[in-house]
mmCIF file of C-alpha atoms in Angstrom:
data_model
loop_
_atom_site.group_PDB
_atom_site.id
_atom_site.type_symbol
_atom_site.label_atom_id
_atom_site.label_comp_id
_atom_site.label_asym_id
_atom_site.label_seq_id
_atom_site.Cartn_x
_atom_site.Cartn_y
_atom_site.Cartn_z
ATOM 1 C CA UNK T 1208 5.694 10.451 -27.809
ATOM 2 C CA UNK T 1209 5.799 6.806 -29.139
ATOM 3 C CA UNK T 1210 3.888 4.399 -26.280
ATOM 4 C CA UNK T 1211 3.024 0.939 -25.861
ATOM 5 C CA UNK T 1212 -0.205 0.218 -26.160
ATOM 6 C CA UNK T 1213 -2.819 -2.484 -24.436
ATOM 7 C CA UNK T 1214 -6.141 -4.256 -25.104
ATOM 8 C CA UNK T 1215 -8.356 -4.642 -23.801
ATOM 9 C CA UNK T 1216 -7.758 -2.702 -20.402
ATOM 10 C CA UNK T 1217 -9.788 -5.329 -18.637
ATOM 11 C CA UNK T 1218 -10.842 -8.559 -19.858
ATOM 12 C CA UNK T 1219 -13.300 -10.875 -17.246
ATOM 13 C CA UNK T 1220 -13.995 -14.566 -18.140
ATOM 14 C CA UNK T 1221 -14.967 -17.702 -17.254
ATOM 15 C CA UNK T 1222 -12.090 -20.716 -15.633
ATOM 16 C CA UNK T 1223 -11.432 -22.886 -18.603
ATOM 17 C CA UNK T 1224 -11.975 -20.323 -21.140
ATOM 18 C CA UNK T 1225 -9.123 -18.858 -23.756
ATOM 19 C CA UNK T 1226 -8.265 -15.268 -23.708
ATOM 20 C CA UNK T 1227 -6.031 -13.441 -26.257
ATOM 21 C CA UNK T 1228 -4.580 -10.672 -24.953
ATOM 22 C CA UNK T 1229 -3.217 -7.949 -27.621
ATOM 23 C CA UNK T 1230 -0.389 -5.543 -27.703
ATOM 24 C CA UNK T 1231 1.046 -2.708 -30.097
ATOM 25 C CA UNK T 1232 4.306 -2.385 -28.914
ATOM 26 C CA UNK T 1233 6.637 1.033 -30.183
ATOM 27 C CA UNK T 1234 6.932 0.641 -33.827
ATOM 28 C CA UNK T 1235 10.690 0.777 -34.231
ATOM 29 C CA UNK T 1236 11.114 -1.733 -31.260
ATOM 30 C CA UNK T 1237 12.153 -5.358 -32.272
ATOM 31 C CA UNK T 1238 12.208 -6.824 -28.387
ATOM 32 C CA UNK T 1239 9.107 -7.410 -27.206
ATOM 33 C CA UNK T 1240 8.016 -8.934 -23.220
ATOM 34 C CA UNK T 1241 5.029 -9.978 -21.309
ATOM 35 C CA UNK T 1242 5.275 -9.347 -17.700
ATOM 36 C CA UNK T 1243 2.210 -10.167 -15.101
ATOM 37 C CA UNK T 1244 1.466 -8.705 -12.101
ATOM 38 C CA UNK T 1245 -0.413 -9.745 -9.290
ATOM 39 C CA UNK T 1246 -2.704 -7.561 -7.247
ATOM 40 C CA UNK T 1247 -0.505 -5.975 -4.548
ATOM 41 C CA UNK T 1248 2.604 -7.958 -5.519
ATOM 42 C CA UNK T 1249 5.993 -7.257 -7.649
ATOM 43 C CA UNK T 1250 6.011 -7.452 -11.620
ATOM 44 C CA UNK T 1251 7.050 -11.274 -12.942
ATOM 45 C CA UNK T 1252 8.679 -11.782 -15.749
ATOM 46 C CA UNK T 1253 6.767 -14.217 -18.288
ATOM 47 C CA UNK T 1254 8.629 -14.366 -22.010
ATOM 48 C CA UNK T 1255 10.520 -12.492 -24.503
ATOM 49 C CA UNK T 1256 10.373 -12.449 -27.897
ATOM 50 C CA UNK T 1257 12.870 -11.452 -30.923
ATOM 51 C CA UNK T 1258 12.675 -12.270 -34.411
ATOM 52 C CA UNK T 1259 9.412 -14.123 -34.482
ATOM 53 C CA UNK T 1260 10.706 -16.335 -32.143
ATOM 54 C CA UNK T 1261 10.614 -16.922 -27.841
ATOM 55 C CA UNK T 1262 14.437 -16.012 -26.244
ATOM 56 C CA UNK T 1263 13.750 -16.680 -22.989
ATOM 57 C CA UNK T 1264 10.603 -17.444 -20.450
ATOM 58 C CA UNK T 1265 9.764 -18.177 -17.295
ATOM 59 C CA UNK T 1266 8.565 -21.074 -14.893
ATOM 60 C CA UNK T 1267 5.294 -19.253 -15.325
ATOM 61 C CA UNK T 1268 5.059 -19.553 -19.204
ATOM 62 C CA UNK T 1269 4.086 -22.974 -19.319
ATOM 63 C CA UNK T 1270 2.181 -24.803 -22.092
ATOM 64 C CA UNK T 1271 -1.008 -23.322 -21.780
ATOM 65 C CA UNK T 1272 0.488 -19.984 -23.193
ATOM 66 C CA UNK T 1273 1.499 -18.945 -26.083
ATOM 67 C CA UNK T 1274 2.682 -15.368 -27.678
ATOM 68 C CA UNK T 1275 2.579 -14.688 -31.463
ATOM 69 C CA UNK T 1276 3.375 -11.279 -33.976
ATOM 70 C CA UNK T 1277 0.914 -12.241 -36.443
ATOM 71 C CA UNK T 1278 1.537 -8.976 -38.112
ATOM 72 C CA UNK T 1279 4.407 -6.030 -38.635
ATOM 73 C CA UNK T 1280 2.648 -4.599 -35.564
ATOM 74 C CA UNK T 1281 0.831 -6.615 -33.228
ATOM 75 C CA UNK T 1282 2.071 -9.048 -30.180
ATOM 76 C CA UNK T 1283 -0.269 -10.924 -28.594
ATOM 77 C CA UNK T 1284 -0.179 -13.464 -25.663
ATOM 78 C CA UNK T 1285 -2.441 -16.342 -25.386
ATOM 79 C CA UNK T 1286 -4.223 -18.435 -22.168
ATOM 80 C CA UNK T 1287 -5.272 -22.020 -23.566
ATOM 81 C CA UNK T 1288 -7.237 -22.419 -20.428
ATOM 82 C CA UNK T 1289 -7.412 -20.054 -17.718
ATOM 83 C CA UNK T 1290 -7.252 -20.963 -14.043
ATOM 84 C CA UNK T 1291 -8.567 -18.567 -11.358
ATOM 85 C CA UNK T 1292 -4.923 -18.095 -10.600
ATOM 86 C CA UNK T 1293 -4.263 -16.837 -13.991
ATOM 87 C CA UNK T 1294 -5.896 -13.283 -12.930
ATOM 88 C CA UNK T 1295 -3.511 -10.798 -12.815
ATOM 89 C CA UNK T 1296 -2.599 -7.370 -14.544
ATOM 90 C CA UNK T 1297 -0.701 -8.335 -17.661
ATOM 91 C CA UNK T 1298 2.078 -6.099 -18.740
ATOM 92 C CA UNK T 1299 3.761 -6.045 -22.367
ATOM 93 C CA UNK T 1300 6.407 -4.326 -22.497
ATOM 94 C CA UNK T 1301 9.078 -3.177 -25.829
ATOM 95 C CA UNK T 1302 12.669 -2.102 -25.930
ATOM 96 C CA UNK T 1303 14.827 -0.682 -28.769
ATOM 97 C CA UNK T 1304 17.797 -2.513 -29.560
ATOM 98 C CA UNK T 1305 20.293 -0.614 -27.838
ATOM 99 C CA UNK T 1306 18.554 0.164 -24.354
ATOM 100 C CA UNK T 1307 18.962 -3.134 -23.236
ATOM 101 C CA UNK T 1308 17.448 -2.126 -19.258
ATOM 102 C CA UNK T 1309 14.913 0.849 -20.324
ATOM 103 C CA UNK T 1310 11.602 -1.068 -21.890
ATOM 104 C CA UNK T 1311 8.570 0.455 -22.226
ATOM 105 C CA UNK T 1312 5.772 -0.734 -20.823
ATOM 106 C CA UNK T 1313 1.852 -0.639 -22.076
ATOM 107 C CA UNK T 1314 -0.708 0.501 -19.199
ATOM 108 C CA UNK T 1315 -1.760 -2.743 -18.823
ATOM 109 C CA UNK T 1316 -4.669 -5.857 -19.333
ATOM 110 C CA UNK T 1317 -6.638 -6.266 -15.707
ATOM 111 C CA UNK T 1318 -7.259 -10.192 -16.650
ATOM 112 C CA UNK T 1319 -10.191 -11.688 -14.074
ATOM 113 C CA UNK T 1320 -10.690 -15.538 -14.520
ATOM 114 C CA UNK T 1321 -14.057 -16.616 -12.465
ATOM 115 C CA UNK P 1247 19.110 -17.776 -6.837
ATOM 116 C CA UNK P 1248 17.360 -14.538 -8.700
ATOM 117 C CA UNK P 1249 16.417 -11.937 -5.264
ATOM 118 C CA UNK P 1250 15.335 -8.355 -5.172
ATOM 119 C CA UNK P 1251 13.783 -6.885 -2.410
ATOM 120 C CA UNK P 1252 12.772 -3.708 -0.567
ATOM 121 C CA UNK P 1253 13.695 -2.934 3.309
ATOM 122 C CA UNK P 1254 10.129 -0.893 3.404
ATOM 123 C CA UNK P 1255 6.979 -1.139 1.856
ATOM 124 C CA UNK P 1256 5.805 2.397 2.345
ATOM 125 C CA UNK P 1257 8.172 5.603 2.640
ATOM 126 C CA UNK P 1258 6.392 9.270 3.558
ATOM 127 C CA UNK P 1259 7.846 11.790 2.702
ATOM 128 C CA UNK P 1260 7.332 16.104 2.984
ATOM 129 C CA UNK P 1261 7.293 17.491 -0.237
ATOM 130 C CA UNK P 1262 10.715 19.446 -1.232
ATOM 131 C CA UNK P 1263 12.463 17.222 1.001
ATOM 132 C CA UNK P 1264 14.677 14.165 -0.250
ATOM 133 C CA UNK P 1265 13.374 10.608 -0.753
ATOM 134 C CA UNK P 1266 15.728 7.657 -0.315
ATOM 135 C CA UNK P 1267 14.395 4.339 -1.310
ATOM 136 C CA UNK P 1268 16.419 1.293 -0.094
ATOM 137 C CA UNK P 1269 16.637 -2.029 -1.898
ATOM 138 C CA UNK P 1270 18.523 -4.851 -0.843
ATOM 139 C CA UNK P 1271 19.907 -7.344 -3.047
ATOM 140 C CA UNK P 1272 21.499 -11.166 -2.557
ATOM 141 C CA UNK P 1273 22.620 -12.734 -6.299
ATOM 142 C CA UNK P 1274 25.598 -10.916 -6.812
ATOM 143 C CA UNK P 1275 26.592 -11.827 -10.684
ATOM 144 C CA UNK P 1276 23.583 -9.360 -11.783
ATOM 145 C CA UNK P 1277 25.067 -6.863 -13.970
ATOM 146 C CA UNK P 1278 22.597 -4.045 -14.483
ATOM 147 C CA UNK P 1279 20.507 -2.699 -11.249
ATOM 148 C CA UNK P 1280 17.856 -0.688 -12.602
ATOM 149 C CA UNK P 1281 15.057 1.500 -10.744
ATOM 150 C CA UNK P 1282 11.413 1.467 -12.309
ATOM 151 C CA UNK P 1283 8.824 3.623 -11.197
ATOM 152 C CA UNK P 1284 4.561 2.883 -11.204
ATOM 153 C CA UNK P 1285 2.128 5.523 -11.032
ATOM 154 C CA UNK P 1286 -1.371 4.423 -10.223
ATOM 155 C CA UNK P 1287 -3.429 2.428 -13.239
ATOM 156 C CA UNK P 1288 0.116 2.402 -15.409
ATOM 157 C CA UNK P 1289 3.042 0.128 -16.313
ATOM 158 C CA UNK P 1290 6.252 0.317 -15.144
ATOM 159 C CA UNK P 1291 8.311 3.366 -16.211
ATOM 160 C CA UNK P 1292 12.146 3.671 -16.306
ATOM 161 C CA UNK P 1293 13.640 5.942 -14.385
ATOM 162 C CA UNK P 1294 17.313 5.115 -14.325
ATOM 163 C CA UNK P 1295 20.181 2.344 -14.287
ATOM 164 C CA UNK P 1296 23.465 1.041 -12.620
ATOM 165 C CA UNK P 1297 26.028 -0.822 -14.311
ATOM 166 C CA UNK P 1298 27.479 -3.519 -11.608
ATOM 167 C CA UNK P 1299 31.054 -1.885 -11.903
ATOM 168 C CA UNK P 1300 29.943 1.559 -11.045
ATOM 169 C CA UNK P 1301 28.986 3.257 -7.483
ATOM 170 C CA UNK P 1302 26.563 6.239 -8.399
ATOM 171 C CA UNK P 1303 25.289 7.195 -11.126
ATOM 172 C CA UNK P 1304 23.226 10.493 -11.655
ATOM 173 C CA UNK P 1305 20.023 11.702 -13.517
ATOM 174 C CA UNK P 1306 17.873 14.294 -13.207
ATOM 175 C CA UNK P 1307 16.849 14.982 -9.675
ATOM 176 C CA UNK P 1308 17.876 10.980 -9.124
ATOM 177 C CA UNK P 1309 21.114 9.524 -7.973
ATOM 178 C CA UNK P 1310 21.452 5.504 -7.564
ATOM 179 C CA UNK P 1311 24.071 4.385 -5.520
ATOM 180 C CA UNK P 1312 25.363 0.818 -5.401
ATOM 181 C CA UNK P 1313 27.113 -0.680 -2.735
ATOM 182 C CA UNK P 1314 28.754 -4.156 -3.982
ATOM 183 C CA UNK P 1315 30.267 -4.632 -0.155
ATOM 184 C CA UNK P 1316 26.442 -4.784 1.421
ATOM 185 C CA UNK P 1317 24.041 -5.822 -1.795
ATOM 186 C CA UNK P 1318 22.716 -2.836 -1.413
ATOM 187 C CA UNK P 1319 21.168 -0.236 -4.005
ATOM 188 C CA UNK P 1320 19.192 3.199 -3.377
ATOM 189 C CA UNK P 1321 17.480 5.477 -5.292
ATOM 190 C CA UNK P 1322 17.327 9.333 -4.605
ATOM 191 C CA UNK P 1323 15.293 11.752 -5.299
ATOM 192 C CA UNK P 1324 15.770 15.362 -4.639
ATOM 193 C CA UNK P 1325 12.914 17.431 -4.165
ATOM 194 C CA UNK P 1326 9.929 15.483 -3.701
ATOM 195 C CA UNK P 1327 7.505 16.604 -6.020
ATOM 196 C CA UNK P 1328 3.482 15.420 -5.436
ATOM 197 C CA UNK P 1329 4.294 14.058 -8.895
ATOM 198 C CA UNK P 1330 7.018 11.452 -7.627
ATOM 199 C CA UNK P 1331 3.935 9.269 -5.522
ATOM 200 C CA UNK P 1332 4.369 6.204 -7.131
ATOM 201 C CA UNK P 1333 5.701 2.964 -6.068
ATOM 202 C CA UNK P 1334 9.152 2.348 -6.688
ATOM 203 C CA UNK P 1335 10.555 -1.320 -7.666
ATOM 204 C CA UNK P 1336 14.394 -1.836 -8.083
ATOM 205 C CA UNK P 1337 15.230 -4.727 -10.697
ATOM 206 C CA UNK P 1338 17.970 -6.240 -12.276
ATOM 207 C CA UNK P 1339 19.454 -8.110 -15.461
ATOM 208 C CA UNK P 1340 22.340 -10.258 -16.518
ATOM 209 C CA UNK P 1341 24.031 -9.142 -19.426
ATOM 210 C CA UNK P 1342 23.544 -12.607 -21.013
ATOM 211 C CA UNK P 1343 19.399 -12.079 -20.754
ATOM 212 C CA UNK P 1344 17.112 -9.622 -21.630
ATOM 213 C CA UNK P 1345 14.365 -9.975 -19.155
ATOM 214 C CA UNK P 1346 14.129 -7.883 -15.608
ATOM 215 C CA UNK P 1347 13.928 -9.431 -12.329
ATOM 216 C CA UNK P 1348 12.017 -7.102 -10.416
ATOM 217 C CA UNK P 1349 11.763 -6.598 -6.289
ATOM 218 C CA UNK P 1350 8.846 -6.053 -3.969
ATOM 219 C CA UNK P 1351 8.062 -2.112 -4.349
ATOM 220 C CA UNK P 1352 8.042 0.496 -1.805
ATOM 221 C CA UNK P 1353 4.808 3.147 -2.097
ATOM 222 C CA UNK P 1354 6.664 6.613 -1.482
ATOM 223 C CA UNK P 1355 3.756 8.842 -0.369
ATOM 224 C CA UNK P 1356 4.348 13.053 -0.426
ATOM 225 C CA UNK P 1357 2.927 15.006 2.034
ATOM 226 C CA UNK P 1358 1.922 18.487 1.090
#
């Protein structure tokens, strides 16, 4: 079965630092999300993405991120400069283009800013 | 503005016996209430979805029910299987976006 798929699984670094975090999301998928979730609380939406471009984001998605498909199969979403309250588990998620409320999510980045 | 949430944040439940998860609900122009599920170390995982104009809607061994009148929204499961521990968030979309607003989840534990 076709599955969304995360790395790292955990990435640690230092306040300040950039991280790049990396996503294959299903192949035949064209919708593509980042979602973050904060130890213990609900799932927050950060930004979509269609057609090499950003439809929608959230308060959250400010200017120190950024999300790119560099290739036919990779999504990734960037931290300029991470802030300890940055740390969080860091969902990306795909859909196909007619299942509009069923996307797929990958298991996850664990991100830890010190 | 954009709220989901949860009466409980933990529901026990004997194994073979029905689970009812509760979610309330206040913006009323959402069009889609949809129920994830999240196992332990995974991502969310779909489990099933409400159109606004509807009142139940079945899958297998789940039933969501929608009640417009209260804001309300529950998901059923019949049969608790140890499998089913997980916690439960209910969500929801506007037809005119594509990202999920998701609630505070309740951790539905079985008990053998």
């Amino acid at each position: 079965e076709p599955e969304v798929t995360q790395t790292p699984s955990h990435q640690v670094t230092q306040m300040g630092q950039e991280v790049i975090l990396r996503c294959v999301p299903i192949s035949n998928h064209l919708y593509f999300y980042w979602y973050r979730q904060i130890l213990g609380q609900k799932v927050e939406f950060l930004v979509s993405f269609y057609n090499n471009e950003i439809s929608e984001k959230s308060e959250i998605f400010d200017d120190q991120f950024s999300v790119e498909r560099p290739d036919g199969s990779n999504f990734t979403l960037k931290i300029r400069s991470t802030k300890l309250e940055d740390s969080a588990m860091y969902f990306c998620a795909s859909r196909a283009t007619s299942s509009y409320n069923e996307q797929f999510f990958g298991p996850g980045t664990r991100l830890t800013v010190l | 503005g954009e709220s989901v949430g949860l009466h409980l944040p933990t529901l026990s439940v004997q194994e073979g016996d029905n689970s009812i998860i509760n979610c309330a609900y206040s913006n009323s122009a959402s069009d889609y209430f949809i129920w994830y599920k999240q196992e332990s170390g995974k991502g969310p995982q779909f489990i099933i979805d409400i159109r606004s104009n509807m009142d139940k809607r079945q899958g297998q061994r789940v039933t969501v029910l929608l009640n417009k009148t209260v804001k309300h929204l529950s998901l059923q499961i019949a049969a608790t299987q140890p499998g089913d521990s997980a916690v439960y968030f209910c969500a929801e979309r506007y037809s005119s976006a594509s990202k999920i607003i998701f609630g505070s989840g309740t951790r539905l534990s079985i008990r053998p």
